[in-house]
Structures are given as C-alpha cells and as structure tokens.
Amino acid sequence: MVTLYDVAKSAGVSPKTVSRVMNGDGPVGKATRESVEAAMQALGYVPSSAARALRSAKSGLIGVVSGAISYTDDNPLLAGLPEIYILRGIQDVLDEKRLTVLLTDTGGRADAAPRLLHTLAQHRVDGTIYVAPYHQQVDLPPPTSVAAPLVVANGFADDATSAVVPDDYTGQRALVDGLIARGHRRIAYLQLPHALLATQHRTRAYQDAHRAAGLPLDPALVIVADRIDGDAEARTATLQHAIEALLATSPLPTAICCGNDRMALAVYGMLRARGLRIPDDISVAGYDDYRLISETLYPALTTVALPYREIGRQAARLLTEPKAEPRRICVPGPVHWRESVATIA
Amino acid sequence: MVTLYDVAKSAGVSPKTVSRVMNGDGPVGKATRESVEAAMQALGYVPSSAARALRSAKSGLIGVVSGAISYTDDNPLLAGLPEIYILRGIQDVLDEKRLTVLLTDTGGRADAAPRLLHTLAQHRVDGTIYVAPYHQQVDLPPPTSVAAPLVVANGFADDATSAVVPDDYTGQRALVDGLIARGHRRIAYLQLPHALLATQHRTRAYQDAHRAAGLPLDPALVIVADRIDGDAEARTATLQHAIEALLATSPLPTAICCGNDRMALAVYGMLRARGLRIPDDISVAGYDDYRLISETLYPALTTVALPYREIGRQAARLLTEPKAEPRRICVPGPVHWRESVATIA
DNA sequence: TCGGCTTATGACACCGATGTCATGACACCG
DNA sequence: CGGTGTCATGACATCGGTGTCATAAGCCGA
C-alpha cells in the first residue's frame, strides 16, 4: 500500500507537508502543493482512515443498528421497507458530511443490540443511530463505556436519549378530517393490533376528528383487523371476520380506513368479492403510502405517507449537529389523496 | 478511552500479554489470563480496531456499494427490496466471520461508484461487494490501486470479476413447465421491457418450455407490458393496452405470466374490472415472490421467488473464501404455487 | 548434570497518519 | 538596521495496538 511517506519522498517534501496538503491546515506553497498533488495522483495514494482515526480520535463512521433487514423475513407485519427509507435519509445527511455508515443488524433479535454496539465501539464510531422496526419504545443496553452519542430513529428510549418518531396522530387526523370534509359520515377504522403505539395515536386521532366534527362514534365501526402472531392465513382470516362484521352494520360505512396499505390491498379483494365497487360503493384508505401498493392498486389508494426518509434525515442531523440537551422530534407525513376515496355529494 | 496499556497496568502484565489474551495467539498462564480478563471487564475496555487495522492490515470491514436505497424512490420499476434481501444474505455470512458492513450508496447514480470505492479504500476494507439494482452488466471503475477483492451481486462485470446472479431462465422455465403440466395450453406472457436481461432469459425459457412440450408459440400472447421511463400513470396505461390486446385474442389465454408481482397486482384489478374471475376464468402468475403482494393478494399469487438472500450469501462467501480464479454463480429460485393458478381438467 | 525443548512473558520497533514545536526566510515597521 | 510578524516547512513524538525477538523458568531424556 502506498503511504503518505511514499508520497513525501516522491515529492521531495516532508510527510507533514503532505498531510497539510490533504487537510488544508497550515500554509503550503503553490509549487509544493502542486508537486505533492502530482505525486499523490501518480502513486495512486489513498489515505488510511485507520491511521487517521488512531491519531485524531475521529473515525468518520456512524454506526447504524437496525433490524430492518431481518424483519422483512420473519415478521410479516412489518414490510421491512421503513428502515430502508430511514437508512436512505441517514445517508442523505451523512454524505454531505463525508461520513460513512457502519451497518449492523440485530437479525430480528433485540438482545443482539449489546453485541452490535460493542462492535461499533471497537470501530470508534462518531455516533450511533438505533433504528426501531416500528414506532415503539426500545430498551437500550446501558451506555457502558460507549461514550459516542446515540439517537433513536422511528422509536424512542428514555428522556436522556434523542429520538425521532413519526407523527401518527397528525397523519390519521388529517386523513379522517379529510374524509369528513368529503362528506363521509360513517367512517370505519380497521385497526392494527393495540399493542402498537401507532394504533393508540391513530385511534385517538380518529376519535378526535369525529368529536371535532360533532359526529357520533359508533364502536361497531372500529375493529382490530390484524394480528402480530400467526401466519398469512390466520391474518387473512382475522381481516375477513372484521370485514364481515363491518358489512353487517347498518347503515353501511361509506369509507374504510385501514391500518396500513397491505391491509387495504387485501380489503380491495374482499370488498370486490362481495360485489362492492371502490370507490363508488365504498371508499378505502390505507396508511404508509407504500407506493408499490398505493400507486399500483386500481383505483390508486388514498393513504397517509410515513415520512421515513425525513425521519432518517432528522436523526442524522440530531446526531451530527449535537445540541446541548436531548430532543424528541415528531415528523408528520402528508395524506396522498388518490382515486380510492369518493366525495359524497 | 481505556487502552490496552491501562488494562496491562491494572493487571500488572505487559501490553503484549493483554494482546495475547485477546487474540489467543501465544501461550498465556491461566492465572494471568484470568486477571487480565478481570481487568478488561472492570475497566470496560474496548479494543480499537483502528489501531489493530493499522498494524495488521486487516480492517474487519467489508464494503458494500449499493443503489438500493435510492432506487426505491426514483426508479419505480425496481422495488428496492432486492438489495435489502441481498444485504441480509451478506450479513448472514459476515456475522459468522465477525466482519462488519461498511455501507455506501450510489444515490441512484452509477457514476458515484468511483467515489464510493475510494471511500471504502480509505477504510481499507478487506473486500467489496457491488450490489446491482437488477440483473445486469455493470461497468466498474478501473481497479486502480484498490487491491481488495471485489464481487458483484445480482449482476456481473467482466470475466475477471466474480459475480452472483439470479437464474432467470430456470425460474421462468419451471413456472411455464408447471402451467403446461396443469393443463394450460394458451399461456400469455406480459414481459418487462426488453432492455432487461431478465426479460431475455425468461423469454427464452418461455419459448423453450413450449417447444419442449410441443406447443405452438403464438406471438400475440407475448407482449411488453411495462416501461422503464414514465410515471405510474404511463406505466398503467401500457399495461392496460397489453391486457386489452390479450383479451382480444381468440381463444382467450387460460393463464397470464406477469413480469413481476407488481404487474400481477395491477392485472388482478384490470381483469376483475372486466368481470373475469381468478383463477376460475383465468390464471395469473407473477415473478419475484414479493411476499407483501403475493401472500396478501386474494387469491394468493403463484410466483417465482428470486433468491436474493441466497445471492447475498453466495457473494459474501465468494468474497471471504477466496478461490484462485474468478467465478460466476447462478442461483435458481423456486416457484411458489398458490391459488391464483387453476388446474385445467 | 547438562543441553535442548517448551511455556510464559516482556522489551521494542513499527503500522500511517497528525499535533506540537522549532526553524529559516522574508517583509514590514519604526 | 534591529525587532517582530507571517509564511513555508521539517523534526519528532504520539495514537493503540501487534509482530519479532529475547529471556527466564521448568521439564525431559541422555
């Protein structure tokens, strides 16, 4: 490997001068600079960040702990994509700051985190972003000797740890407000399991929207329609029952809010199997703006975007532009109104 | 930061002995080992991989160059998930070998690759995996001074570079063979754009399957039904035309193979809008086994799995268990037969 | 009993950068 | 003309580990 010493020798200067050329600290004569740059070019010199990190205690690495990649396989409730977008957002910011992502994966087991943080510590990351698979409170291992700052994305830990989470309340509220504004009065809500924080926030938003509009809340219209455990078949059955219960109410709801786009996709099929047209007979909305589904479905699906990329960006900024005190940021996502929702005259 | 010297002092031994305890080279007395381990524990010592890398020229890092994360947004033809699964496969193997992924992203622009490889070189990665967004030939920058071995996953470069690609031919062939075995005689094929290598391989497989069964090839049944450029609307229109053309043939096809699951999803909607039942009136198959779609669709979609995770594994193995000569590995994926395909009596 | 071998350990240089301090050459100012 | 900055550059120590070699103790067989 070509080292800085080789460059120095080739350019006929001292190693320190080469260092100055690279880092721009200290003054360097024009002629010297040019000969050094020529030598670097000619030799194909690539500086060693290991050596640099050793001396300067800055690795230029940001550790990311994620379960995304694993969850895609194992936990069908989670699409896996969220963390991908979050990762993209992180990279957006880190690219500008010339930092590189050191990626570690929990393999779906949260108890792998201590090991991963230890690995990151070995590499002396300048900071760590812990990406939660979905909006939740996460248990972090005690901040042992790992002094590097830590931010949680898509979840939160404790008051001492900065975090960035999606604003589930605002998203669902905007959706239901919009449905009401479009003339809907009986709006069903097929919830994800209550265990999810997102469900709690969104349910509150659903209720508040009704109250704000002076509409009654019919408990028959709010049904849990998915489950965390169980295979695809069991989950389909759960949804099936929910739809049947819904279609047994009277008068029928004019709109159905689904816990996510995946559920909306299944709902399309089930409603059609019963001869209902979307949106003529009944409107359908999702959540996530999982574009692969929302844009491809016919008619295209109205849904609330989850601002994952922005969550990643915010998390990276929080980490690299350290403020005095820990912060918690709530990022709202817009509603994408598409053809699956009709306006009632 | 606690260093190895602190541990040595605390345990009353020389630094080298601490090193030996950690790495297991050279003999260490039982009592000595225990006191060193106790000291490491007590002080919360975390070795510096920078220092280690500097001395031993092994960083314990594997660089990954990917466009996945970006493509998810920009190129709607690609789901973005492929690289996620590939990444997961890579991690499967690297975890065992105690290697860590240094992740860099092209941001969707292939010309970013040289810069990324330079970054990886700075970190002295022990090897690099270049993940192509879809099965294609990629242009790699000249292997300058970056001597670390390189493997391409989900694509290939030149004969001097090891690569792992999906076996598109075998997958499509198994699907069409299976359809024929189930009594289908008029099988339509809605292709992805011809520019994709996958399309070329799969088309050949479609044709070979017909020839092998002694079935005629009707050109009216093979239609390009997607496009690389254009927005969601334009792509829907392209598909719409293809479906119309298909339904104008006589006799009607009894099965439709779609270029991917996303297309199949749209096809479901279009066929139903025309009053056709799946699979009673017509069978539908996809490609990718994008489970979010294939398992959620009603009826569940028959599709060919793309073995992304295995591709990642193979690539990582190729990289970390270096063979003498470069290799190209072709990984087949199984057909998942689900309810969207009927057997014709 | 002594040479030779193994085991356990330490001294020291070195990997490739950068921080600190020193030095020589000018330019400027009074 | 001497004092004092600024500019350009180099010498040298240092970051935290590991490779090499030396050394001392213990054990064995001849």
Short mmCIF file of C-alpha atoms in Angstrom, two decimals, chain A:
data_model
loop_
_atom_site.label_atom_id
_atom_site.label_comp_id
_atom_site.label_asym_id
_atom_site.label_seq_id
_atom_site.Cartn_x
_atom_site.Cartn_y
_atom_site.Cartn_z
CA MET A 1 0.00 0.00 0.00
CA VAL A 2 1.22 3.48 -0.87
CA THR A 3 1.66 5.59 2.23
CA LEU A 4 1.99 9.23 2.92
CA TYR A 5 5.73 8.68 3.31
CA ASP A 6 6.00 7.37 -0.22
CA VAL A 7 4.25 10.46 -1.46
CA ALA A 8 6.51 12.69 0.62
CA LYS A 9 9.62 11.02 -0.69
CA SER A 10 8.42 11.14 -4.27
CA ALA A 11 7.57 14.83 -3.99
CA GLY A 12 10.72 15.61 -2.10
CA VAL A 13 8.97 17.06 0.93
CA SER A 14 8.34 16.04 4.50
CA PRO A 15 5.41 13.81 5.48
CA LYS A 16 3.87 16.62 7.45
CA THR A 17 3.69 18.76 4.33
CA VAL A 18 1.77 16.08 2.51
CA SER A 19 -0.59 15.96 5.43
CA ARG A 20 -1.03 19.69 5.18
CA VAL A 21 -1.84 19.49 1.51
CA MET A 22 -4.55 16.93 2.20
CA ASN A 23 -6.13 18.62 5.16
CA GLY A 24 -5.63 22.22 4.27
CA ASP A 25 -4.39 23.14 7.68
CA GLY A 26 -1.22 25.21 7.77
CA PRO A 27 0.08 27.11 4.76
CA VAL A 28 1.64 25.35 1.77
CA GLY A 29 3.45 26.99 -1.13
CA LYS A 30 1.78 26.77 -4.50
CA ALA A 31 4.60 24.91 -6.20
CA THR A 32 4.90 22.49 -3.28
CA ARG A 33 1.20 21.81 -3.27
CA GLU A 34 1.20 21.02 -6.93
CA SER A 35 4.12 18.66 -6.79
CA VAL A 36 2.58 16.86 -3.83
CA GLU A 37 -0.74 16.54 -5.62
CA ALA A 38 1.01 15.23 -8.67
CA ALA A 39 2.83 12.65 -6.58
CA MET A 40 -0.38 11.52 -4.90
CA GLN A 41 -2.00 11.14 -8.27
CA ALA A 42 0.92 9.31 -9.80
CA LEU A 43 1.28 6.86 -6.96
CA GLY A 44 -2.45 6.32 -6.53
CA TYR A 45 -2.25 7.27 -2.92
CA VAL A 46 -5.25 6.57 -0.69
CA PRO A 47 -5.01 7.83 2.87
CA SER A 48 -5.60 5.33 5.63
CA SER A 49 -8.52 6.29 7.79
CA ALA A 50 -7.34 3.78 10.36
CA ALA A 51 -4.16 5.74 10.93
CA ARG A 52 -6.04 8.97 10.85
CA ALA A 53 -8.62 7.73 13.31
CA LEU A 54 -5.94 6.46 15.61
CA ARG A 55 -4.27 9.81 15.85
CA SER A 56 -7.27 12.08 15.80
CA ALA A 57 -9.91 10.01 17.61
CA LYS A 58 -12.38 10.67 14.77
CA SER A 59 -13.30 7.66 12.69
CA GLY A 60 -15.63 9.28 10.20
CA LEU A 61 -18.01 6.41 10.84
CA ILE A 62 -21.58 6.49 12.03
CA GLY A 63 -22.92 3.24 13.37
CA VAL A 64 -26.41 2.14 12.47
CA VAL A 65 -28.17 -0.60 14.40
CA SER A 66 -31.13 -1.92 12.52
CA GLY A 67 -33.38 -4.90 12.44
CA ALA A 68 -34.91 -4.00 9.13
CA ILE A 69 -33.25 -6.46 7.02
CA SER A 70 -34.17 -9.34 9.21
CA TYR A 71 -37.67 -8.33 9.99
CA THR A 72 -38.52 -8.44 6.32
CA ASP A 73 -38.42 -12.16 6.51
CA ASP A 74 -39.66 -13.01 9.90
CA ASN A 75 -42.25 -10.54 10.97
CA PRO A 76 -44.80 -10.19 8.21
CA LEU A 77 -46.49 -7.32 10.00
CA LEU A 78 -43.55 -5.18 9.05
CA ALA A 79 -42.75 -4.55 5.49
CA GLY A 80 -39.08 -4.02 6.11
CA LEU A 81 -39.07 -1.03 3.88
CA PRO A 82 -39.39 1.56 6.62
CA GLU A 83 -35.84 1.11 7.74
CA ILE A 84 -34.63 1.23 4.19
CA TYR A 85 -36.08 4.65 3.71
CA ILE A 86 -34.77 5.73 7.07
CA LEU A 87 -31.36 4.49 6.06
CA ARG A 88 -31.63 6.49 2.89
CA GLY A 89 -32.45 9.60 4.85
CA ILE A 90 -29.47 8.98 7.08
CA GLN A 91 -27.23 8.67 4.07
CA ASP A 92 -28.60 11.88 2.61
CA VAL A 93 -27.20 13.80 5.53
CA LEU A 94 -24.04 11.80 6.13
CA ASP A 95 -22.96 12.07 2.51
CA GLU A 96 -22.76 15.82 2.86
CA LYS A 97 -20.65 15.49 5.95
CA ARG A 98 -18.36 12.88 4.45
CA LEU A 99 -19.31 10.28 7.00
CA THR A 100 -19.81 6.62 6.25
CA VAL A 101 -22.35 4.19 7.61
CA LEU A 102 -21.21 1.18 9.53
CA LEU A 103 -24.24 -1.07 9.35
CA THR A 104 -25.08 -3.78 11.84
CA ASP A 105 -28.19 -5.83 12.04
CA THR A 106 -29.94 -7.37 15.01
CA GLY A 107 -31.03 -10.34 12.97
CA GLY A 108 -34.50 -9.75 14.38
CA ARG A 109 -33.45 -10.33 17.97
CA ALA A 110 -33.36 -7.22 20.10
CA ASP A 111 -30.94 -8.90 22.50
CA ALA A 112 -28.28 -8.73 19.84
CA ALA A 113 -28.01 -5.00 20.37
CA PRO A 114 -25.33 -5.04 23.08
CA ARG A 115 -23.06 -7.09 20.89
CA LEU A 116 -23.61 -4.78 17.95
CA LEU A 117 -22.97 -1.67 19.99
CA HIS A 118 -19.75 -3.27 21.18
CA THR A 119 -18.71 -3.85 17.59
CA LEU A 120 -19.47 -0.25 16.77
CA ALA A 121 -17.49 0.87 19.79
CA GLN A 122 -14.50 -1.09 18.56
CA HIS A 123 -14.62 0.87 15.37
CA ARG A 124 -14.88 4.05 17.41
CA VAL A 125 -17.92 5.34 15.58
CA ASP A 126 -18.50 9.04 15.99
CA GLY A 127 -22.13 8.35 16.79
CA THR A 128 -24.84 5.72 16.59
CA ILE A 129 -28.35 5.66 15.22
CA TYR A 130 -30.61 2.95 16.52
CA VAL A 131 -33.38 2.28 14.04
CA ALA A 132 -36.51 0.75 15.52
CA PRO A 133 -38.51 -1.53 13.24
CA TYR A 134 -41.69 0.35 14.05
CA HIS A 135 -42.80 3.18 16.27
CA GLN A 136 -42.15 1.87 19.75
CA GLN A 137 -40.21 2.32 22.93
CA VAL A 138 -36.95 0.45 22.77
CA ASP A 139 -34.77 -0.87 25.56
CA LEU A 140 -31.22 0.18 25.05
CA PRO A 141 -28.39 -1.57 26.79
CA PRO A 142 -26.80 0.59 29.49
CA PRO A 143 -24.50 3.16 27.94
CA THR A 144 -21.41 1.39 29.30
CA SER A 145 -18.18 2.99 28.31
CA VAL A 146 -19.56 3.68 24.85
CA ALA A 147 -19.48 7.41 25.05
CA ALA A 148 -20.44 8.13 21.46
CA PRO A 149 -23.75 9.96 21.15
CA LEU A 150 -26.82 7.92 20.28
CA VAL A 151 -30.10 8.76 18.58
CA VAL A 152 -33.12 6.52 18.16
CA ALA A 153 -34.97 6.71 14.86
CA ASN A 154 -38.57 5.55 14.44
CA GLY A 155 -38.84 4.99 18.15
CA PHE A 156 -37.65 6.35 21.46
CA ALA A 157 -35.88 5.13 24.56
CA ASP A 158 -35.79 7.43 27.58
CA ASP A 159 -35.73 11.14 28.26
CA ALA A 160 -31.96 11.25 28.13
CA THR A 161 -31.83 9.95 24.57
CA SER A 162 -32.71 11.96 21.49
CA ALA A 163 -35.28 10.38 19.25
CA VAL A 164 -37.21 10.94 16.03
CA VAL A 165 -40.64 9.40 15.60
CA PRO A 166 -43.45 9.57 13.05
CA ASP A 167 -46.39 11.75 13.96
CA ASP A 168 -49.11 9.13 13.81
CA TYR A 169 -51.71 11.34 15.37
CA THR A 170 -51.43 14.16 12.88
CA GLY A 171 -51.42 11.82 9.89
CA GLN A 172 -54.52 9.92 10.86
CA ARG A 173 -56.24 13.09 11.96
CA ALA A 174 -55.66 14.74 8.59
CA LEU A 175 -57.00 11.66 6.86
CA VAL A 176 -60.21 11.44 8.85
CA ASP A 177 -60.72 15.20 8.77
CA GLY A 178 -60.37 15.00 5.01
CA LEU A 179 -62.86 12.15 4.74
CA ILE A 180 -65.36 14.09 6.77
CA ALA A 181 -64.79 17.14 4.60
CA ARG A 182 -65.56 14.95 1.60
CA GLY A 183 -68.94 14.17 3.03
CA HIS A 184 -68.30 10.87 4.78
CA ARG A 185 -70.27 10.38 7.96
CA ARG A 186 -69.87 6.68 8.72
CA ILE A 187 -66.16 6.00 8.63
CA ALA A 188 -64.91 2.58 9.64
CA TYR A 189 -61.46 2.03 11.06
CA LEU A 190 -59.75 -1.34 10.73
CA GLN A 191 -57.03 -1.13 13.32
CA LEU A 192 -53.69 -2.78 13.64
CA PRO A 193 -53.19 -4.57 16.96
CA HIS A 194 -53.49 -2.37 20.02
CA ALA A 195 -50.02 -3.30 21.14
CA LEU A 196 -48.64 -0.94 18.54
CA LEU A 197 -48.11 2.62 19.65
CA ALA A 198 -49.16 3.75 16.21
CA THR A 199 -52.60 2.26 16.79
CA GLN A 200 -53.04 4.16 20.02
CA HIS A 201 -52.14 7.50 18.49
CA ARG A 202 -54.19 6.94 15.37
CA THR A 203 -57.21 5.79 17.27
CA ARG A 204 -57.12 8.93 19.34
CA ALA A 205 -56.85 10.96 16.13
CA TYR A 206 -59.83 9.10 14.64
CA GLN A 207 -61.90 9.86 17.72
CA ASP A 208 -60.82 13.47 17.99
CA ALA A 209 -61.67 14.08 14.35
CA HIS A 210 -65.18 12.81 14.97
CA ARG A 211 -65.62 14.87 18.08
CA ALA A 212 -64.31 17.97 16.39
CA ALA A 213 -66.87 17.49 13.63
CA GLY A 214 -69.65 16.70 16.05
CA LEU A 215 -70.06 13.18 14.66
CA PRO A 216 -71.08 10.24 16.84
CA LEU A 217 -68.59 7.45 17.47
CA ASP A 218 -70.01 4.05 16.60
CA PRO A 219 -67.90 1.35 18.30
CA ALA A 220 -69.07 -1.17 15.72
CA LEU A 221 -67.05 0.68 13.11
CA VAL A 222 -63.71 0.32 14.91
CA ILE A 223 -62.32 -3.20 14.72
CA VAL A 224 -58.91 -4.74 15.20
CA ALA A 225 -58.25 -6.46 11.90
CA ASP A 226 -54.72 -7.75 12.07
CA ARG A 227 -52.57 -9.74 14.43
CA ILE A 228 -48.93 -9.79 15.29
CA ASP A 229 -48.59 -13.52 15.61
CA GLY A 230 -49.91 -16.07 13.18
CA ASP A 231 -49.18 -16.80 9.55
CA ALA A 232 -50.54 -15.12 6.48
CA GLU A 233 -53.61 -17.32 6.52
CA ALA A 234 -54.52 -16.57 10.11
CA ARG A 235 -54.13 -12.89 9.46
CA THR A 236 -56.30 -13.04 6.39
CA ALA A 237 -58.97 -14.78 8.46
CA THR A 238 -58.84 -12.07 11.10
CA LEU A 239 -59.34 -9.44 8.45
CA GLN A 240 -62.09 -11.46 6.84
CA HIS A 241 -64.05 -11.52 10.08
CA ALA A 242 -63.57 -7.81 10.56
CA ILE A 243 -64.92 -7.09 7.09
CA GLU A 244 -67.92 -9.31 7.67
CA ALA A 245 -68.68 -7.57 10.93
CA LEU A 246 -68.37 -4.25 9.21
CA LEU A 247 -70.66 -5.17 6.37
CA ALA A 248 -73.25 -6.36 8.88
CA THR A 249 -73.65 -2.86 10.30
CA SER A 250 -76.40 -0.60 9.16
CA PRO A 251 -76.21 1.77 7.51
CA LEU A 252 -73.04 0.61 5.82
CA PRO A 253 -69.94 2.72 6.31
CA THR A 254 -69.06 4.87 3.32
CA ALA A 255 -65.35 4.74 3.96
CA ILE A 256 -62.89 2.32 5.50
CA CYS A 257 -59.56 3.38 6.97
CA CYS A 258 -57.07 0.54 7.03
CA GLY A 259 -54.16 0.21 9.41
CA ASN A 260 -51.74 0.01 6.54
CA ASP A 261 -51.57 -0.33 2.78
CA ARG A 262 -51.09 -4.05 2.94
CA MET A 263 -54.39 -4.39 4.70
CA ALA A 264 -56.00 -2.07 2.17
CA LEU A 265 -54.74 -4.32 -0.59
CA ALA A 266 -56.45 -7.30 0.96
CA VAL A 267 -59.57 -5.27 1.65
CA TYR A 268 -59.84 -4.39 -2.05
CA GLY A 269 -60.06 -8.06 -2.88
CA MET A 270 -62.55 -8.87 -0.17
CA LEU A 271 -64.89 -5.98 -0.96
CA ARG A 272 -64.86 -6.85 -4.64
CA ALA A 273 -65.53 -10.49 -3.91
CA ARG A 274 -68.74 -9.19 -2.30
CA GLY A 275 -69.60 -7.13 -5.34
CA LEU A 276 -68.75 -3.75 -3.88
CA ARG A 277 -67.13 -1.18 -6.14
CA ILE A 278 -64.33 1.10 -4.98
CA PRO A 279 -64.86 3.99 -4.53
CA ASP A 280 -68.44 4.09 -5.90
CA ASP A 281 -69.92 1.92 -3.19
CA ILE A 282 -67.29 2.39 -0.55
CA SER A 283 -64.11 4.39 -0.16
CA VAL A 284 -60.88 2.85 1.10
CA ALA A 285 -57.81 4.45 2.63
CA GLY A 286 -54.53 2.98 3.80
CA TYR A 287 -51.56 4.07 5.80
CA ASP A 288 -47.83 4.11 4.94
CA ASP A 289 -48.01 5.23 1.32
CA TYR A 290 -46.25 2.11 0.37
CA ARG A 291 -46.07 3.22 -3.23
CA LEU A 292 -45.58 -0.21 -4.67
CA ILE A 293 -49.10 -0.87 -3.45
CA SER A 294 -50.72 2.53 -3.29
CA GLU A 295 -49.86 3.54 -6.84
CA THR A 296 -50.33 0.14 -8.38
CA LEU A 297 -53.71 -0.69 -6.93
CA TYR A 298 -56.63 0.09 -9.14
CA PRO A 299 -58.05 2.54 -8.26
CA ALA A 300 -54.96 4.11 -6.73
CA LEU A 301 -55.06 4.14 -2.96
CA THR A 302 -55.53 7.16 -0.76
CA THR A 303 -53.11 6.78 2.09
CA VAL A 304 -51.05 8.63 4.66
CA ALA A 305 -47.35 8.77 3.95
CA LEU A 306 -44.98 7.82 6.69
CA PRO A 307 -42.06 10.23 6.43
CA TYR A 308 -39.36 7.64 6.89
CA ARG A 309 -36.76 9.33 4.81
CA GLU A 310 -37.25 12.54 6.71
CA ILE A 311 -37.05 10.64 9.99
CA GLY A 312 -33.68 9.35 8.91
CA ARG A 313 -32.52 12.80 7.94
CA GLN A 314 -33.60 14.30 11.21
CA ALA A 315 -31.94 11.55 13.17
CA ALA A 316 -28.68 12.03 11.33
CA ARG A 317 -28.82 15.76 11.86
CA LEU A 318 -29.59 15.34 15.52
CA LEU A 319 -26.55 13.14 15.78
CA THR A 320 -24.09 15.19 13.80
CA GLU A 321 -25.17 18.63 14.93
CA PRO A 322 -25.22 17.95 18.61
CA LYS A 323 -27.34 20.18 20.76
CA ALA A 324 -26.94 20.64 24.45
CA GLU A 325 -29.97 18.72 25.57
CA PRO A 326 -31.61 15.58 24.18
CA ARG A 327 -34.56 16.23 21.91
CA ARG A 328 -37.53 14.34 20.63
CA ILE A 329 -38.74 15.19 17.16
CA CYS A 330 -42.13 14.23 15.76
CA VAL A 331 -42.30 14.17 11.97
CA PRO A 332 -45.69 14.40 10.28
CA GLY A 333 -46.46 12.81 6.92
CA PRO A 334 -48.91 14.14 4.34
CA VAL A 335 -52.07 12.42 3.11
CA HIS A 336 -51.96 11.39 -0.53
CA TRP A 337 -55.47 11.68 -1.89
CA ARG A 338 -55.99 9.24 -4.74
CA GLU A 339 -58.95 7.68 -6.51
CA SER A 340 -59.95 5.18 -3.83
CA VAL A 341 -61.80 7.87 -1.94
CA ALA A 342 -65.02 9.35 -3.35
CA THR A 343 -66.59 12.65 -2.44
CA ILE A 344 -70.15 12.22 -1.28
CA ALA A 345 -72.49 14.80 -2.68
#
